[in-house]
């Protein structure tokens, strides 16, 4: 049963409640609790400490010691043997979801609940008896709520090992009870600093939890004797476990792991935020990447590889867009390769300002087109390489309405005019109600994603064996660079526009990369070849006769020109070439273009993509 401790009304008890006990310091218990103690009752405690900040309740006002004595004074009780200790739980919650359910479940199982502040108030409002923490510590909450549970009467009861007789003797000597269950979650620091607008530095500091992590870590360390819960989703499992008679060490360990991971993620957010406040460089000397499992995947790149998908919980990624936070409206579960391809398609299409369709296969854009009529853009993107487009990912940077959805659903392959195009994924920033209904009717398996645009200047991370590479994301757009004419022939306005379009496409193609485009439409691309000449030849073959008068963009400079890629492009009718420049043979490229009357533009920006 629950026991609600009552405060003594005698003057002597009040005096004892606010004075430091004359007893010696609590024995160290191997360093587990080394704070001087105050008189308190002895009990085996299940401690619930509810955090006040998320409930809208401010920190409790610190009262004078004399005034507080009426509330917190407690007579010291007789020592009890471990067999006679009452079951008790400590609860301290900022997020109070399902608190009443938890409280009732513990009460029905015979636990005494110990709590503080807003949590205690919420439990009392639910009709549950509560012992307040100050009744154990003989001290009020103080320092604007900074100190509530940092006391040996709390931490001694959490950290004491039940199988160590000298630990239990120390508790008995000082009238400290044990806690069997500790349920704590933390001040909502993450939510506060990501809520929009710049939080004041002092507000951020005050939302850093101290007592909560201390209790969580203490309980997790002593998980053999103390069950620690940090997630309301685990309340049912906790109560079910407490109802049973069998011990389960693995269950305790999993809760302890989750508790330490909870604290680690919390600390990583505090660390990231504080680094921002120092005005430090983009690449700190140390940092932690908190990841949260979104889904277990059927397999990785190949069926023999196990895989999972995690969401990046860094502060920099909050509301920063991207495929990881996309909403799936329809279709089969996403696969490892689906995520990679959808990410590539979405990153590419999001860079275009005009209504654009991008089709991706194996992370390379095989069709790109921009038109005011988005349905026409879609058809042109498919036409660029209908064989590759089949089974690919289709991305749009505008809403998919009913007309576009019907076009996607019914469009036949240009190769034979009969085969209905099949896609793995459609991704767009939004869908009309009717458009979504039409698309859902195309296939039960078609994955329909709604995503938000990636923010610029993200930190790009990539794993190598034993380490990580970090760099700025490649965010440059044609408007931010200069297309310097180095040839005799000046490009026309339409040629320059085509060169800019091809340049924006080629940055998303795997190196060595060549893109040929005309009239804001990709005609052909060559990707991933060890030499640039082979990439050029693939792009020329895909472009066919339309290459004449088209623009060509290369992700890097041409190391050779004569009897190589530059001359071959000129001979096939390309009218303008855009490349970074920077080769020791740049003059050969200029001379070659001048011979064939082709415009050559140096961008001074390379776009390697590995």
Short mmCIF file of C-alpha atoms in Angstrom, two decimals, residues 251-446:
data_model
loop_
_atom_site.label_atom_id
_atom_site.label_comp_id
_atom_site.label_asym_id
_atom_site.label_seq_id
_atom_site.Cartn_x
_atom_site.Cartn_y
_atom_site.Cartn_z
CA UNK A 251 14.81 -6.36 -19.09
CA UNK A 252 16.62 -4.36 -16.43
CA UNK A 253 19.67 -3.96 -18.65
CA UNK A 254 17.60 -2.73 -21.59
CA UNK A 255 15.97 -0.09 -19.40
CA UNK A 256 19.40 0.93 -18.10
CA UNK A 257 20.77 1.19 -21.65
CA UNK A 258 17.83 3.34 -22.67
CA UNK A 259 18.39 5.57 -19.65
CA UNK A 260 22.05 6.19 -20.42
CA UNK A 261 21.24 6.74 -24.11
CA UNK A 262 18.55 9.24 -23.10
CA UNK A 263 21.11 11.20 -21.09
CA UNK A 264 23.72 10.95 -23.85
CA UNK A 265 21.35 12.40 -26.46
CA UNK A 266 20.33 15.13 -24.05
CA UNK A 267 23.95 16.04 -23.34
CA UNK A 268 24.77 16.09 -27.05
CA UNK A 269 22.05 18.71 -27.62
CA UNK A 270 23.39 20.83 -24.75
CA UNK A 271 26.93 20.51 -26.09
CA UNK A 272 25.91 21.43 -29.65
CA UNK A 273 23.96 24.45 -28.43
CA UNK A 274 26.78 25.68 -26.20
CA UNK A 275 29.29 25.33 -29.04
CA UNK A 276 27.10 27.68 -31.07
CA UNK A 277 27.21 30.20 -28.24
CA UNK A 278 31.02 30.26 -28.29
CA UNK A 279 31.06 31.51 -31.88
CA UNK A 280 33.33 28.57 -32.67
CA UNK A 281 34.20 27.19 -36.08
CA UNK A 282 31.84 24.97 -38.04
CA UNK A 283 33.97 21.93 -37.26
CA UNK A 284 34.33 21.58 -33.46
CA UNK A 285 37.23 19.54 -32.05
CA UNK A 286 34.73 16.98 -30.75
CA UNK A 287 31.04 16.41 -31.32
CA UNK A 288 28.39 13.75 -30.97
CA UNK A 289 25.76 12.77 -33.54
CA UNK A 290 22.53 11.66 -31.84
CA UNK A 291 20.60 9.21 -34.00
CA UNK A 292 17.09 7.91 -33.47
CA UNK A 293 15.90 4.68 -35.07
CA UNK A 294 13.08 5.40 -37.50
CA UNK A 295 12.68 1.93 -38.96
CA UNK A 296 14.29 -1.44 -39.39
CA UNK A 297 14.72 -2.14 -43.10
CA UNK A 298 14.17 -5.42 -44.90
CA UNK A 299 17.82 -5.41 -45.94
CA UNK A 300 20.61 -3.09 -47.03
CA UNK A 301 21.92 -2.46 -50.53
CA UNK A 302 21.73 -6.22 -51.04
CA UNK A 303 19.51 -8.91 -49.48
CA UNK A 304 22.36 -10.46 -47.47
CA UNK A 305 23.03 -7.15 -45.65
CA UNK A 306 21.01 -6.18 -42.58
CA UNK A 307 20.02 -2.51 -42.36
CA UNK A 308 18.13 0.16 -40.45
CA UNK A 309 17.26 3.83 -40.95
CA UNK A 310 18.06 6.49 -38.36
CA UNK A 311 16.98 10.13 -38.12
CA UNK A 312 19.68 12.70 -37.32
CA UNK A 313 18.59 14.51 -34.13
CA UNK A 314 21.24 17.22 -34.14
CA UNK A 315 19.89 20.71 -33.48
CA UNK A 316 21.12 21.78 -36.92
CA UNK A 317 18.75 19.27 -38.52
CA UNK A 318 15.59 20.50 -36.77
CA UNK A 319 13.14 21.80 -39.41
CA UNK A 320 15.98 21.63 -41.94
CA UNK A 321 14.07 19.48 -44.42
CA UNK A 322 15.17 16.42 -46.33
CA UNK A 323 14.02 12.89 -47.07
CA UNK A 324 14.57 11.65 -43.51
CA UNK A 325 11.60 13.68 -42.30
CA UNK A 326 9.38 13.08 -45.34
CA UNK A 327 5.81 11.89 -44.80
CA UNK A 328 4.90 8.67 -46.60
CA UNK A 329 1.30 8.77 -47.79
CA UNK A 330 1.14 5.45 -49.57
CA UNK A 331 2.98 2.33 -50.70
CA UNK A 332 5.39 -0.30 -49.49
CA UNK A 333 7.84 0.39 -46.72
CA UNK A 334 10.97 2.23 -47.80
CA UNK A 335 14.11 0.23 -48.49
CA UNK A 336 17.77 1.14 -48.04
CA UNK A 337 18.17 1.90 -51.75
CA UNK A 338 14.85 3.75 -51.82
CA UNK A 339 16.17 6.22 -49.26
CA UNK A 340 19.38 6.78 -51.21
CA UNK A 341 17.59 7.29 -54.52
CA UNK A 342 14.82 9.45 -53.07
CA UNK A 343 17.43 11.63 -51.37
CA UNK A 344 19.33 12.08 -54.63
CA UNK A 345 16.17 12.96 -56.58
CA UNK A 346 14.88 15.36 -53.94
CA UNK A 347 18.23 17.14 -53.53
CA UNK A 348 18.45 17.65 -57.29
CA UNK A 349 14.90 18.85 -57.98
CA UNK A 350 14.93 21.21 -54.98
CA UNK A 351 17.71 23.27 -56.56
CA UNK A 352 15.60 24.42 -59.51
CA UNK A 353 13.50 27.57 -59.25
CA UNK A 354 11.21 26.86 -62.22
CA UNK A 355 8.68 23.98 -62.11
CA UNK A 356 10.90 20.94 -62.63
CA UNK A 357 10.75 17.16 -62.81
CA UNK A 358 13.78 14.98 -62.00
CA UNK A 359 13.94 11.22 -62.54
CA UNK A 360 16.68 9.29 -60.75
CA UNK A 361 18.04 5.77 -61.13
CA UNK A 362 20.76 4.46 -58.82
CA UNK A 363 21.24 8.00 -57.38
CA UNK A 364 21.96 9.54 -60.81
CA UNK A 365 19.50 11.88 -62.54
CA UNK A 366 18.67 10.28 -65.87
CA UNK A 367 16.00 12.81 -66.82
CA UNK A 368 15.58 16.49 -65.89
CA UNK A 369 13.28 19.08 -67.42
CA UNK A 370 11.93 22.51 -66.42
CA UNK A 371 8.73 23.93 -67.89
CA UNK A 372 5.90 26.19 -66.77
CA UNK A 373 3.67 23.23 -67.61
CA UNK A 374 4.85 20.63 -65.07
CA UNK A 375 3.12 17.81 -66.94
CA UNK A 376 5.18 18.64 -70.04
CA UNK A 377 8.32 18.73 -67.87
CA UNK A 378 7.49 15.24 -66.61
CA UNK A 379 7.06 13.87 -70.14
CA UNK A 380 10.34 15.43 -71.29
CA UNK A 381 12.20 14.05 -68.28
CA UNK A 382 10.99 10.55 -69.13
CA UNK A 383 11.89 11.02 -72.78
CA UNK A 384 15.53 11.76 -71.91
CA UNK A 385 16.07 8.09 -71.00
CA UNK A 386 12.83 6.09 -70.78
CA UNK A 387 14.67 2.80 -70.25
CA UNK A 388 16.47 4.11 -67.17
CA UNK A 389 13.37 5.98 -65.96
CA UNK A 390 11.39 2.74 -65.74
CA UNK A 391 11.54 1.64 -62.10
CA UNK A 392 13.10 4.93 -61.05
CA UNK A 393 12.21 7.74 -58.65
CA UNK A 394 10.22 10.76 -59.87
CA UNK A 395 10.58 14.06 -58.03
CA UNK A 396 8.78 17.38 -58.47
CA UNK A 397 9.42 20.77 -56.87
CA UNK A 398 5.75 21.82 -57.18
CA UNK A 399 2.43 20.42 -56.00
CA UNK A 400 1.16 17.25 -57.64
CA UNK A 401 -2.42 18.04 -58.62
CA UNK A 402 -5.01 15.82 -60.25
CA UNK A 403 -3.86 16.57 -63.79
CA UNK A 404 -0.23 15.75 -63.08
CA UNK A 405 -1.20 12.67 -61.08
CA UNK A 406 -3.25 11.33 -64.00
CA UNK A 407 -0.33 12.02 -66.33
CA UNK A 408 2.01 10.03 -64.08
CA UNK A 409 -0.53 7.24 -63.75
CA UNK A 410 -1.35 6.83 -67.44
CA UNK A 411 1.81 7.89 -69.31
CA UNK A 412 3.18 5.22 -71.66
CA UNK A 413 6.87 4.64 -72.33
CA UNK A 414 8.17 6.56 -75.37
CA UNK A 415 10.06 3.41 -76.40
CA UNK A 416 6.94 1.54 -77.50
CA UNK A 417 4.00 3.81 -76.71
CA UNK A 418 2.28 0.97 -74.85
CA UNK A 419 4.08 0.07 -71.63
CA UNK A 420 2.75 2.06 -68.69
CA UNK A 421 5.63 3.64 -66.81
CA UNK A 422 6.44 2.04 -63.45
CA UNK A 423 8.09 3.92 -60.57
CA UNK A 424 9.30 3.04 -57.12
CA UNK A 425 8.69 6.47 -55.58
CA UNK A 426 7.07 9.82 -56.28
CA UNK A 427 8.27 12.69 -54.08
CA UNK A 428 6.95 16.24 -54.02
CA UNK A 429 6.55 19.16 -51.59
CA UNK A 430 2.77 18.68 -51.47
CA UNK A 431 -0.22 16.95 -53.09
CA UNK A 432 -3.75 18.09 -53.74
CA UNK A 433 -6.40 15.85 -52.20
CA UNK A 434 -7.54 14.59 -55.58
CA UNK A 435 -3.99 14.28 -56.87
CA UNK A 436 -3.10 12.03 -53.96
CA UNK A 437 -6.18 9.87 -54.54
CA UNK A 438 -5.32 9.42 -58.22
CA UNK A 439 -1.71 8.50 -57.51
CA UNK A 440 -2.71 6.02 -54.85
CA UNK A 441 -4.73 4.24 -57.50
CA UNK A 442 -1.70 3.72 -59.73
CA UNK A 443 -0.21 0.93 -57.64
CA UNK A 444 -0.47 -0.52 -54.14
CA UNK A 445 3.30 -0.51 -53.90
CA UNK A 446 4.04 3.02 -55.19
#
